[in-house]
């Protein structure tokens, strides 16, 4: 398998007037093309920081991040993000359609191609015909679907999500989990997702990266050897699922 | 509450109560007499005034001072505020000076303004501009800075540059503050335009008031005050509605 993202010896320190916080220490990891990777770890360990480095919003204090062999030095092309806080990442003054259209302006698309992209992305997330609504006219789950549609519309090769389902109810969460699995299947997008829900990590991923410590290191990489397609009922009741979640849980807690 | 009363808007009710209280204070107690008008005296004086051309001419002058001054301040302050707000450094460094300048009451500048410009409409306009421009600029700058960092970072991730961030994130978020600022500024413009006439002889209803006052005509004086109050309320209503339309997403 080819490598989509290579994280090589990445360290990160935040320098503030109160002092220096050493958050990540020599983190190395390679993400295979097309795989689904979950990043887990205790709160405040540095998961968001790692995603920010990957999205090119910040530069690591040491080490480098390569996307398909190229060192990134800013938000890379072909990367799309979905954040937890959909109310803050969608623009309330634009309809969902126009929210999705905005990032597409970077790509030289004809008007017809652009509206086709918008419509097909909305359809992919189950929001067909709802593009004319404003985000605040939608439920939380629908807004997060809209964020996913915005990400898909740019036809990304890498999708980065930071606790995307932390603010929706349990049933919606299951639906959205299956949605991102479908999206990965349909487009073969390499997906990285931060979650604090270990069950969710096991259910979705090919691999789970466990961050631990202060500063954080990669404590372990767990391969989730449960075959696809997965199903909310069968997969979550499989004995292997229980084993894996217990193992990951213990590591996140620093018990193993 | 009886059904009839419930249909009357609360604002109307309190206005009626205020008029009654005014009437009582003007009829009995220490303020009763020629130097103060009762509500009924003021209203009937106003009824006469609104049929006089000189009154409307004076009103028109005040409107001109307020409107031109208001427009000039917006044209200066909004772009200036946008510029200041784009960097944290320029915002922080301007804020102190602007906060200082915006609390200077324009009335203290009237002697200088009379010296430099003379007691004219232009002086009124200048005072209105001075009254608004600093607070409006800082309000705009605040709105620009107030744009949600999560949104701005999302835009950066999608590789939308500074121009798009200004147009689609900073401006709409500033619109909320600009709208609030404009509401306050318009009310202040009217007040300052009147004061410029009253104290500085710049003309308009202010000067009209000065004349009725020096003639000892309390009825006309309070008629004009009543009229100005009503205009202020109407204006503010209109602006609240306009603002709600402009930033329709707020509070959703
Ligand atoms: N901009 C920043 N400046 C200073 N410290 C920060 C900043 N962002 C995050 N941190 C610190 O870095 C650590 C990791 O934060 P974060 O990556 O958000 O953790 P997680 O997402 O795993 O909960 C925390 O201790 C946090 O206080
Ligand atoms: Mg986080």
Short mmCIF file of C-alpha atoms and ligand atoms in Angstrom, two decimals:
data_model
loop_
_atom_site.label_atom_id
_atom_site.label_comp_id
_atom_site.label_asym_id
_atom_site.label_seq_id
_atom_site.Cartn_x
_atom_site.Cartn_y
_atom_site.Cartn_z
CA UNK A 1 0.00 0.00 0.00
CA UNK A 2 1.27 3.47 -0.81
CA UNK A 3 1.61 6.08 1.86
CA UNK A 4 -0.77 9.03 1.71
CA UNK A 5 0.48 10.95 4.72
CA UNK A 6 3.83 10.59 6.46
CA UNK A 7 4.31 12.18 9.85
CA UNK A 8 8.04 12.17 10.53
CA UNK A 9 9.36 12.94 14.00
CA UNK A 10 6.88 15.72 14.63
CA UNK A 11 7.18 17.71 17.85
CA UNK A 12 5.09 20.67 18.83
CA UNK A 13 5.57 23.27 21.51
CA UNK A 14 3.23 26.16 22.21
CA UNK A 15 5.02 29.24 23.43
CA UNK A 16 2.79 31.52 25.48
CA UNK A 17 3.52 34.31 27.96
CA UNK A 18 2.79 31.80 30.74
CA UNK A 19 5.48 29.47 29.45
CA UNK A 20 6.13 26.76 26.95
CA UNK A 21 3.82 23.76 26.62
CA UNK A 22 5.43 20.76 25.03
CA UNK A 23 2.45 18.97 23.47
CA UNK A 24 3.76 16.45 20.94
CA UNK A 25 7.07 14.67 21.20
CA UNK A 26 8.63 13.01 18.19
CA UNK A 27 5.41 11.63 16.73
CA UNK A 28 5.85 9.44 13.66
CA UNK A 29 3.15 7.61 11.78
CA UNK A 30 2.27 6.72 8.21
CA UNK A 31 -1.25 6.71 6.84
CA UNK A 32 -1.87 4.33 3.95
CA UNK A 33 -3.73 5.55 0.92
CA UNK A 34 -7.48 5.04 1.34
CA UNK A 35 -7.41 3.93 4.95
CA UNK A 36 -9.57 5.11 7.82
CA UNK A 37 -7.53 6.12 10.84
CA UNK A 38 -8.87 7.14 14.21
CA UNK A 39 -6.77 9.16 16.62
CA UNK A 40 -7.67 8.64 20.27
CA UNK A 41 -6.22 9.76 23.57
CA UNK A 42 -7.21 11.49 26.76
CA UNK A 43 -8.57 15.00 26.65
CA UNK A 44 -5.87 17.63 26.22
CA UNK A 45 -3.29 15.14 24.98
CA UNK A 46 -2.77 16.90 21.65
CA UNK A 47 -5.14 15.27 19.15
CA UNK A 48 -6.45 18.56 17.81
CA UNK A 49 -2.92 19.89 17.68
CA UNK A 50 -1.88 16.97 15.48
CA UNK A 51 -4.81 17.61 13.12
CA UNK A 52 -3.96 21.31 12.94
CA UNK A 53 -0.44 20.42 11.93
CA UNK A 54 -1.78 18.04 9.30
CA UNK A 55 -4.12 20.70 7.91
CA UNK A 56 -1.22 23.10 7.62
CA UNK A 57 -2.75 25.61 10.03
CA UNK A 58 0.37 25.47 12.15
CA UNK A 59 3.97 24.43 11.64
CA UNK A 60 5.55 21.79 13.87
CA UNK A 61 8.50 22.93 15.96
CA UNK A 62 10.42 19.87 14.75
CA UNK A 63 9.90 17.19 12.16
CA UNK A 64 7.88 17.29 8.98
CA UNK A 65 4.65 16.14 7.45
CA UNK A 66 4.60 14.81 3.90
CA UNK A 67 1.51 14.34 1.79
CA UNK A 68 2.27 11.96 -1.07
CA UNK A 69 5.93 12.70 -0.61
CA UNK A 70 5.58 16.46 -0.55
CA UNK A 71 6.34 18.45 2.55
CA UNK A 72 3.40 20.63 3.51
CA UNK A 73 3.83 24.30 4.26
CA UNK A 74 0.24 25.48 4.53
CA UNK A 75 -3.20 24.03 3.97
CA UNK A 76 -2.60 21.36 1.32
CA UNK A 77 -4.72 21.02 -1.80
CA UNK A 78 -6.99 18.01 -1.74
CA UNK A 79 -7.56 18.17 1.99
CA UNK A 80 -10.96 18.87 3.49
CA UNK A 81 -12.03 19.29 7.11
CA UNK A 82 -15.10 18.64 9.22
CA UNK A 83 -15.04 20.07 12.74
CA UNK A 84 -17.09 19.31 15.82
CA UNK A 85 -18.63 22.72 16.00
CA UNK A 86 -20.75 22.86 12.86
CA UNK A 87 -22.55 25.98 14.05
CA UNK A 88 -19.26 27.83 13.93
CA UNK A 89 -17.77 26.35 10.79
CA UNK A 90 -20.81 26.87 8.55
CA UNK A 91 -21.77 30.44 7.72
CA UNK A 92 -25.20 31.35 9.06
CA UNK A 93 -25.52 34.16 6.51
CA UNK A 94 -25.31 31.80 3.55
CA UNK A 95 -27.59 28.97 2.52
CA UNK A 96 -26.18 25.47 2.72
CA UNK A 97 -25.77 25.49 -1.04
CA UNK A 98 -23.70 28.64 -0.97
CA UNK A 99 -21.69 27.35 1.96
CA UNK A 100 -20.78 24.35 -0.17
CA UNK A 101 -20.15 26.49 -3.24
CA UNK A 102 -17.62 28.76 -1.55
CA UNK A 103 -14.57 26.43 -1.43
CA UNK A 104 -15.34 25.37 -5.00
CA UNK A 105 -14.48 28.81 -6.26
CA UNK A 106 -10.81 27.85 -6.04
CA UNK A 107 -11.38 25.18 -8.64
CA UNK A 108 -11.98 26.28 -12.16
CA UNK A 109 -15.39 24.75 -12.67
CA UNK A 110 -18.13 25.70 -15.07
CA UNK A 111 -21.36 26.87 -13.50
CA UNK A 112 -23.10 23.66 -14.50
CA UNK A 113 -20.29 21.50 -13.09
CA UNK A 114 -20.37 23.43 -9.86
CA UNK A 115 -24.09 23.02 -9.28
CA UNK A 116 -23.77 19.36 -10.24
CA UNK A 117 -21.06 18.95 -7.58
CA UNK A 118 -23.21 20.67 -4.98
CA UNK A 119 -26.27 18.62 -5.78
CA UNK A 120 -24.41 15.30 -5.85
CA UNK A 121 -22.66 16.07 -2.57
CA UNK A 122 -25.97 16.92 -0.95
CA UNK A 123 -27.40 13.70 -2.30
CA UNK A 124 -24.45 11.69 -0.96
CA UNK A 125 -25.16 12.91 2.58
CA UNK A 126 -28.92 12.55 2.28
CA UNK A 127 -29.77 16.23 1.97
CA UNK A 128 -31.11 16.24 -1.58
CA UNK A 129 -33.11 19.34 -2.35
CA UNK A 130 -32.36 20.99 1.01
CA UNK A 131 -29.54 23.22 -0.22
CA UNK A 132 -31.72 26.31 -0.18
CA UNK A 133 -32.04 26.22 3.60
CA UNK A 134 -29.92 28.19 6.00
CA UNK A 135 -27.86 26.10 8.42
CA UNK A 136 -29.91 27.37 11.38
CA UNK A 137 -33.04 26.02 9.76
CA UNK A 138 -31.61 22.52 10.12
CA UNK A 139 -31.09 20.11 13.00
CA UNK A 140 -27.58 19.51 14.34
CA UNK A 141 -27.29 16.22 12.51
CA UNK A 142 -28.34 17.82 9.24
CA UNK A 143 -25.86 20.65 9.72
CA UNK A 144 -23.07 18.16 10.23
CA UNK A 145 -24.21 16.38 7.06
CA UNK A 146 -23.98 19.72 5.31
CA UNK A 147 -20.40 20.13 6.58
CA UNK A 148 -19.58 16.70 5.22
CA UNK A 149 -21.18 17.64 1.90
CA UNK A 150 -19.05 20.79 1.77
CA UNK A 151 -15.96 18.67 2.35
CA UNK A 152 -16.95 16.12 -0.31
CA UNK A 153 -17.74 18.76 -2.91
CA UNK A 154 -14.08 19.73 -3.25
CA UNK A 155 -13.37 16.07 -4.16
CA UNK A 156 -10.71 15.73 -1.50
CA UNK A 157 -8.22 12.89 -1.38
CA UNK A 158 -7.84 13.39 2.37
CA UNK A 159 -10.64 14.05 4.84
CA UNK A 160 -9.77 15.28 8.32
CA UNK A 161 -12.40 15.31 11.06
CA UNK A 162 -12.03 16.58 14.63
CA UNK A 163 -14.61 14.94 16.91
CA UNK A 164 -17.22 15.43 14.21
CA UNK A 165 -20.06 13.70 16.03
CA UNK A 166 -19.43 14.84 19.58
CA UNK A 167 -22.35 17.30 19.54
CA UNK A 168 -25.13 15.16 18.07
CA UNK A 169 -27.44 12.68 19.75
CA UNK A 170 -26.69 8.94 19.82
CA UNK A 171 -29.01 7.85 17.01
CA UNK A 172 -27.83 10.63 14.70
CA UNK A 173 -24.30 9.66 15.58
CA UNK A 174 -24.79 6.09 14.36
CA UNK A 175 -26.30 7.38 11.13
CA UNK A 176 -23.41 9.76 10.56
CA UNK A 177 -20.84 7.05 11.30
CA UNK A 178 -22.37 4.87 8.62
CA UNK A 179 -22.43 7.88 6.34
CA UNK A 180 -18.68 8.46 6.62
CA UNK A 181 -18.03 4.76 6.00
CA UNK A 182 -20.15 4.97 2.87
CA UNK A 183 -18.31 8.10 1.78
CA UNK A 184 -14.96 6.39 2.26
CA UNK A 185 -16.25 3.47 0.19
CA UNK A 186 -17.70 5.61 -2.59
CA UNK A 187 -14.72 7.90 -3.03
CA UNK A 188 -11.77 5.98 -1.52
CA UNK A 189 -10.87 9.04 0.56
CA UNK A 190 -8.08 8.68 3.10
CA UNK A 191 -9.81 9.62 6.35
CA UNK A 192 -8.39 10.75 9.67
CA UNK A 193 -10.72 11.25 12.54
CA UNK A 194 -10.18 12.37 16.09
CA UNK A 195 -12.68 10.94 18.52
CA UNK A 196 -12.93 10.49 22.24
CA UNK A 197 -15.39 7.66 21.75
CA UNK A 198 -13.42 4.45 21.66
CA UNK A 199 -16.34 2.36 20.40
CA UNK A 200 -16.66 4.75 17.51
CA UNK A 201 -12.95 4.48 16.78
CA UNK A 202 -13.10 0.68 16.66
CA UNK A 203 -16.30 0.66 14.62
CA UNK A 204 -14.97 2.96 11.92
CA UNK A 205 -11.25 2.44 11.49
CA UNK A 206 -8.65 0.32 9.86
CA UNK A 207 -6.14 1.57 12.39
CA UNK A 208 -6.29 3.39 15.69
CA UNK A 209 -3.47 5.66 16.82
CA UNK A 210 -3.32 6.02 20.59
CA UNK A 211 -1.65 9.18 21.85
CA UNK A 212 -0.54 9.25 25.45
CA UNK A 213 1.63 11.19 27.84
CA UNK A 214 2.73 14.75 28.33
CA UNK A 215 4.27 15.54 25.97
CA UNK A 216 2.33 13.01 23.92
CA UNK A 217 3.91 10.16 22.01
CA UNK A 218 2.32 7.49 19.87
CA UNK A 219 1.70 4.86 22.49
CA UNK A 220 0.44 2.23 20.11
CA UNK A 221 -1.10 1.67 16.71
CA UNK A 222 -3.92 -0.86 16.84
CA UNK A 223 -4.98 -2.61 13.67
CA UNK A 224 -8.71 -3.21 13.65
CA UNK A 225 -8.98 -6.61 12.01
CA UNK A 226 -12.74 -6.62 11.69
CA UNK A 227 -13.86 -7.07 8.08
CA UNK A 228 -15.86 -4.47 6.14
CA UNK A 229 -18.70 -3.81 5.57
CA UNK A 230 -19.47 -3.20 9.20
CA UNK A 231 -22.86 -2.93 10.76
CA UNK A 232 -23.90 -1.10 13.89
CA UNK A 233 -25.57 -4.16 15.35
CA UNK A 234 -23.36 -7.08 14.29
CA UNK A 235 -19.99 -5.38 14.46
CA UNK A 236 -20.59 -3.85 17.85
CA UNK A 237 -21.66 -7.22 19.24
CA UNK A 238 -18.74 -9.18 17.81
CA UNK A 239 -16.33 -10.67 20.38
CA UNK A 240 -13.37 -9.14 18.52
CA UNK A 241 -14.96 -5.69 18.86
CA UNK A 242 -15.15 -6.12 22.62
CA UNK A 243 -11.53 -7.28 22.80
CA UNK A 244 -10.27 -4.36 20.76
CA UNK A 245 -12.23 -1.74 22.64
CA UNK A 246 -11.06 -3.09 25.98
CA UNK A 247 -7.48 -3.02 24.75
CA UNK A 248 -7.71 0.52 23.36
CA UNK A 249 -9.56 1.74 26.43
CA UNK A 250 -6.85 0.40 28.72
CA UNK A 251 -4.16 2.11 26.67
CA UNK A 252 -5.93 5.46 26.57
CA UNK A 253 -6.24 5.24 30.35
CA UNK A 254 -2.57 4.29 30.57
CA UNK A 255 -3.43 0.98 32.21
CA UNK A 256 -1.59 -1.30 29.81
CA UNK B 1 -56.27 42.68 32.00
CA UNK B 2 -59.37 43.60 29.98
CA UNK B 3 -59.26 42.51 26.32
CA UNK B 4 -59.40 46.10 25.09
CA UNK B 5 -56.28 47.07 27.02
CA UNK B 6 -54.36 44.02 25.90
CA UNK B 7 -54.54 45.07 22.28
CA UNK B 8 -52.80 48.38 22.93
CA UNK B 9 -49.03 48.10 22.43
CA UNK B 10 -47.04 48.41 25.65
CA UNK B 11 -45.06 51.36 24.26
CA UNK B 12 -48.24 53.30 23.59
CA UNK B 13 -49.46 52.65 27.11
CA UNK B 14 -46.30 53.99 28.72
CA UNK B 15 -46.40 57.04 26.44
CA UNK B 16 -49.91 57.82 27.60
CA UNK B 17 -48.86 57.40 31.23
CA UNK B 18 -45.86 59.69 30.65
CA UNK B 19 -48.08 62.36 29.08
CA UNK B 20 -50.47 62.21 32.01
CA UNK B 21 -47.62 62.52 34.51
CA UNK B 22 -46.22 65.42 32.47
CA UNK B 23 -49.61 67.09 32.50
CA UNK B 24 -49.87 66.75 36.29
CA UNK B 25 -46.33 68.01 36.94
CA UNK B 26 -46.93 70.96 34.64
CA UNK B 27 -50.24 71.86 36.31
CA UNK B 28 -49.47 71.45 40.01
CA UNK B 29 -46.27 71.69 42.02
CA UNK B 30 -43.13 73.78 41.70
CA UNK B 31 -42.89 73.57 37.87
CA UNK B 32 -46.37 74.92 37.22
CA UNK B 33 -46.34 78.31 35.57
CA UNK B 34 -45.08 80.10 32.48
CA UNK B 35 -41.56 78.68 32.37
CA UNK B 36 -42.81 75.12 31.85
CA UNK B 37 -45.51 73.85 29.51
CA UNK B 38 -48.03 71.13 30.24
CA UNK B 39 -48.47 68.25 27.82
CA UNK B 40 -51.66 69.72 26.39
CA UNK B 41 -50.06 73.14 25.92
CA UNK B 42 -47.08 71.60 24.14
CA UNK B 43 -49.27 69.45 21.92
CA UNK B 44 -51.50 72.33 20.88
CA UNK B 45 -48.43 74.53 20.27
CA UNK B 46 -47.00 71.75 18.10
CA UNK B 47 -50.28 71.58 16.22
CA UNK B 48 -49.79 75.24 15.30
CA UNK B 49 -46.08 74.87 14.53
CA UNK B 50 -46.48 72.03 12.05
CA UNK B 51 -48.47 74.38 9.85
CA UNK B 52 -45.70 76.96 9.73
CA UNK B 53 -43.07 76.98 6.99
CA UNK B 54 -40.30 78.32 9.28
CA UNK B 55 -40.66 75.28 11.51
CA UNK B 56 -40.25 72.84 8.61
CA UNK B 57 -37.37 74.85 7.22
CA UNK B 58 -35.62 74.61 10.56
CA UNK B 59 -36.37 70.92 10.71
CA UNK B 60 -35.00 70.45 7.22
CA UNK B 61 -31.73 72.15 8.23
CA UNK B 62 -31.37 69.87 11.22
CA UNK B 63 -32.09 66.85 9.05
CA UNK B 64 -29.45 68.00 6.60
CA UNK B 65 -26.81 68.43 9.28
CA UNK B 66 -27.63 65.10 10.85
CA UNK B 67 -27.91 63.17 7.58
CA UNK B 68 -24.86 64.61 5.86
CA UNK B 69 -22.79 64.31 9.02
CA UNK B 70 -24.00 60.76 9.52
CA UNK B 71 -23.22 59.79 5.94
CA UNK B 72 -19.75 61.31 6.04
CA UNK B 73 -18.94 59.58 9.30
CA UNK B 74 -20.01 56.22 7.91
CA UNK B 75 -18.02 56.67 4.72
CA UNK B 76 -14.92 57.45 6.78
CA UNK B 77 -15.43 55.17 9.76
CA UNK B 78 -16.51 51.89 8.18
CA UNK B 79 -13.55 51.44 5.81
CA UNK B 80 -11.20 52.81 8.47
CA UNK B 81 -12.61 50.40 11.02
CA UNK B 82 -12.28 47.49 8.60
CA UNK B 83 -8.61 48.35 8.06
CA UNK B 84 -7.91 48.76 11.75
CA UNK B 85 -9.69 45.53 12.55
CA UNK B 86 -7.71 43.41 10.13
CA UNK B 87 -4.70 43.19 12.39
CA UNK B 88 -4.70 42.64 16.11
CA UNK B 89 -1.83 45.07 16.50
CA UNK B 90 -3.53 47.97 14.75
CA UNK B 91 -6.76 47.23 16.62
CA UNK B 92 -5.09 47.25 20.01
CA UNK B 93 -3.03 50.33 19.30
CA UNK B 94 -5.91 52.35 17.84
CA UNK B 95 -8.44 51.32 20.45
CA UNK B 96 -6.94 53.39 23.23
CA UNK B 97 -6.81 56.62 21.24
CA UNK B 98 -10.23 56.11 19.67
CA UNK B 99 -11.85 55.24 22.98
CA UNK B 100 -10.40 58.45 24.35
CA UNK B 101 -11.60 60.54 21.41
CA UNK B 102 -15.08 59.05 21.34
CA UNK B 103 -15.92 60.12 24.89
CA UNK B 104 -15.11 63.78 24.22
CA UNK B 105 -18.55 65.41 24.05
CA UNK B 106 -18.82 67.29 20.74
CA UNK B 107 -20.31 70.25 22.61
CA UNK B 108 -16.90 71.17 24.06
CA UNK B 109 -15.63 71.65 20.51
CA UNK B 110 -18.28 74.19 19.62
CA UNK B 111 -16.16 77.27 20.54
CA UNK B 112 -13.30 76.03 18.36
CA UNK B 113 -15.67 75.02 15.59
CA UNK B 114 -17.26 78.46 15.59
CA UNK B 115 -13.81 80.02 15.32
CA UNK B 116 -12.63 77.78 12.51
CA UNK B 117 -15.79 77.19 10.49
CA UNK B 118 -18.25 79.76 11.78
CA UNK B 119 -21.84 79.22 12.98
CA UNK B 120 -23.07 77.47 9.84
CA UNK B 121 -24.63 74.22 8.75
CA UNK B 122 -21.12 73.05 7.84
CA UNK B 123 -20.11 73.43 11.47
CA UNK B 124 -23.07 71.29 12.50
CA UNK B 125 -22.04 68.67 9.99
CA UNK B 126 -18.47 68.70 11.29
CA UNK B 127 -19.65 68.23 14.87
CA UNK B 128 -21.88 65.34 13.86
CA UNK B 129 -18.94 63.71 12.08
CA UNK B 130 -16.74 64.21 15.12
CA UNK B 131 -19.43 62.75 17.37
CA UNK B 132 -19.70 59.55 15.34
CA UNK B 133 -16.54 58.77 13.53
CA UNK B 134 -14.40 57.39 16.35
CA UNK B 135 -16.98 55.23 18.03
CA UNK B 136 -18.18 53.95 14.67
CA UNK B 137 -14.66 53.10 13.52
CA UNK B 138 -13.87 51.24 16.70
CA UNK B 139 -17.23 49.45 16.59
CA UNK B 140 -16.53 48.32 13.03
CA UNK B 141 -13.02 47.24 13.93
CA UNK B 142 -14.41 45.27 16.84
CA UNK B 143 -16.86 43.55 14.52
CA UNK B 144 -14.08 42.62 12.14
CA UNK B 145 -11.99 41.18 14.96
CA UNK B 146 -15.03 39.45 16.35
CA UNK B 147 -15.24 37.06 13.36
CA UNK B 148 -15.26 33.48 14.62
CA UNK B 149 -11.74 32.01 14.61
CA UNK B 150 -13.18 28.55 13.98
CA UNK B 151 -14.83 29.82 10.83
CA UNK B 152 -11.70 31.62 9.68
CA UNK B 153 -9.62 28.48 10.21
CA UNK B 154 -12.14 26.37 8.37
CA UNK B 155 -11.84 28.78 5.47
CA UNK B 156 -8.06 28.55 5.59
CA UNK B 157 -8.24 24.76 5.51
CA UNK B 158 -10.31 25.06 2.34
CA UNK B 159 -7.66 27.39 1.01
CA UNK B 160 -9.77 30.50 0.87
CA UNK B 161 -7.53 33.54 0.92
CA UNK B 162 -7.68 36.82 2.79
CA UNK B 163 -10.00 38.49 0.27
CA UNK B 164 -12.60 35.72 0.66
CA UNK B 165 -12.19 35.75 4.42
CA UNK B 166 -12.92 39.46 4.48
CA UNK B 167 -15.86 39.25 2.16
CA UNK B 168 -17.53 36.13 3.50
CA UNK B 169 -16.54 36.08 7.16
CA UNK B 170 -15.21 39.38 8.45
CA UNK B 171 -17.74 41.65 6.74
CA UNK B 172 -20.88 39.72 7.66
CA UNK B 173 -19.70 39.37 11.22
CA UNK B 174 -18.87 43.07 11.32
CA UNK B 175 -22.32 43.83 9.90
CA UNK B 176 -23.81 42.96 13.29
CA UNK B 177 -21.64 45.54 15.03
CA UNK B 178 -21.90 48.08 12.21
CA UNK B 179 -25.69 47.88 12.43
CA UNK B 180 -25.65 48.48 16.17
CA UNK B 181 -23.18 51.33 15.70
CA UNK B 182 -25.33 52.94 13.02
CA UNK B 183 -28.37 52.84 15.25
CA UNK B 184 -26.56 54.63 18.02
CA UNK B 185 -24.89 57.03 15.60
CA UNK B 186 -28.10 58.08 13.93
CA UNK B 187 -29.68 59.00 17.25
CA UNK B 188 -26.50 60.83 18.25
CA UNK B 189 -26.45 62.68 14.90
CA UNK B 190 -29.87 64.11 15.54
CA UNK B 191 -28.97 65.17 19.06
CA UNK B 192 -25.67 66.78 18.01
CA UNK B 193 -27.31 68.55 15.06
CA UNK B 194 -29.81 70.09 17.46
CA UNK B 195 -27.14 71.01 19.99
CA UNK B 196 -25.02 72.60 17.24
CA UNK B 197 -27.96 74.86 16.49
CA UNK B 198 -28.90 75.46 20.10
CA UNK B 199 -25.45 76.28 21.46
CA UNK B 200 -23.46 77.04 18.31
CA UNK B 201 -26.00 78.89 16.21
CA UNK B 202 -25.61 76.48 13.34
CA UNK B 203 -29.29 76.84 12.44
CA UNK B 204 -32.05 74.28 12.33
CA UNK B 205 -34.36 73.26 15.14
CA UNK B 206 -31.61 73.92 17.67
CA UNK B 207 -31.47 77.59 16.79
CA UNK B 208 -35.26 77.61 16.57
CA UNK B 209 -35.31 76.30 20.15
CA UNK B 210 -32.81 78.93 21.27
CA UNK B 211 -35.07 81.63 19.89
CA UNK B 212 -38.27 80.30 21.50
CA UNK B 213 -36.39 79.95 24.76
CA UNK B 214 -35.02 83.47 24.76
CA UNK B 215 -38.51 84.72 23.85
CA UNK B 216 -39.75 82.89 26.96
CA UNK B 217 -42.12 80.81 24.83
CA UNK B 218 -42.21 77.61 26.88
CA UNK B 219 -45.10 76.12 24.90
CA UNK B 220 -43.16 76.25 21.61
CA UNK B 221 -39.97 75.06 23.29
CA UNK B 222 -41.63 71.95 24.65
CA UNK B 223 -43.53 71.42 21.41
CA UNK B 224 -40.21 71.19 19.57
CA UNK B 225 -38.78 68.88 22.23
CA UNK B 226 -41.84 66.66 21.93
CA UNK B 227 -41.48 66.63 18.17
CA UNK B 228 -37.77 65.73 18.34
CA UNK B 229 -38.51 62.91 20.75
CA UNK B 230 -41.16 61.48 18.45
CA UNK B 231 -38.81 61.65 15.45
CA UNK B 232 -36.09 59.93 17.47
CA UNK B 233 -38.37 57.07 18.46
CA UNK B 234 -39.65 56.59 14.91
CA UNK B 235 -36.12 56.62 13.54
CA UNK B 236 -34.88 54.12 16.06
CA UNK B 237 -37.82 51.79 15.31
CA UNK B 238 -37.06 51.95 11.62
CA UNK B 239 -33.40 51.21 12.19
CA UNK B 240 -34.04 48.28 14.50
CA UNK B 241 -36.17 46.76 11.78
CA UNK B 242 -33.60 47.46 9.08
CA UNK B 243 -30.86 46.00 11.21
CA UNK B 244 -32.83 42.83 11.86
CA UNK B 245 -33.27 42.39 8.14
CA UNK B 246 -29.61 42.99 7.45
CA UNK B 247 -28.35 40.45 9.98
CA UNK B 248 -31.25 38.06 9.69
CA UNK B 249 -29.22 35.12 11.00
CA UNK B 250 -28.57 36.61 14.44
CA UNK B 251 -30.39 34.96 17.32
CA UNK B 252 -31.44 31.94 15.26
N1 LIG C 1 -2.95 27.77 20.82
C1 LIG C 1 -2.48 27.17 21.93
N2 LIG C 1 -1.63 27.81 22.74
C2 LIG C 1 -1.14 27.22 23.87
N3 LIG C 1 -1.45 25.99 24.26
C3 LIG C 1 -2.30 25.28 23.49
C4 LIG C 1 -2.87 25.83 22.29
N4 LIG C 1 -3.67 24.92 21.74
C5 LIG C 1 -3.62 23.84 22.55
N5 LIG C 1 -2.80 24.05 23.59
C6 LIG C 1 -2.49 23.08 24.65
O1 LIG C 1 -2.02 21.91 24.05
C7 LIG C 1 -2.54 20.76 24.70
C8 LIG C 1 -3.22 19.85 23.70
O2 LIG C 1 -4.38 20.48 23.22
P1 LIG C 1 -5.32 19.81 22.11
O3 LIG C 1 -4.47 19.46 20.95
O4 LIG C 1 -6.45 20.71 21.87
O5 LIG C 1 -5.80 18.49 22.88
P2 LIG C 1 -6.96 17.46 22.51
O6 LIG C 1 -7.52 17.82 21.19
O7 LIG C 1 -6.30 16.12 22.52
O8 LIG C 1 -7.96 17.53 23.62
C9 LIG C 1 -3.43 21.26 25.80
O9 LIG C 1 -2.72 21.19 27.00
C10 LIG C 1 -3.73 22.68 25.42
O10 LIG C 1 -3.88 23.46 26.57
MG1 LIG C 2 -9.50 18.44 20.64
#
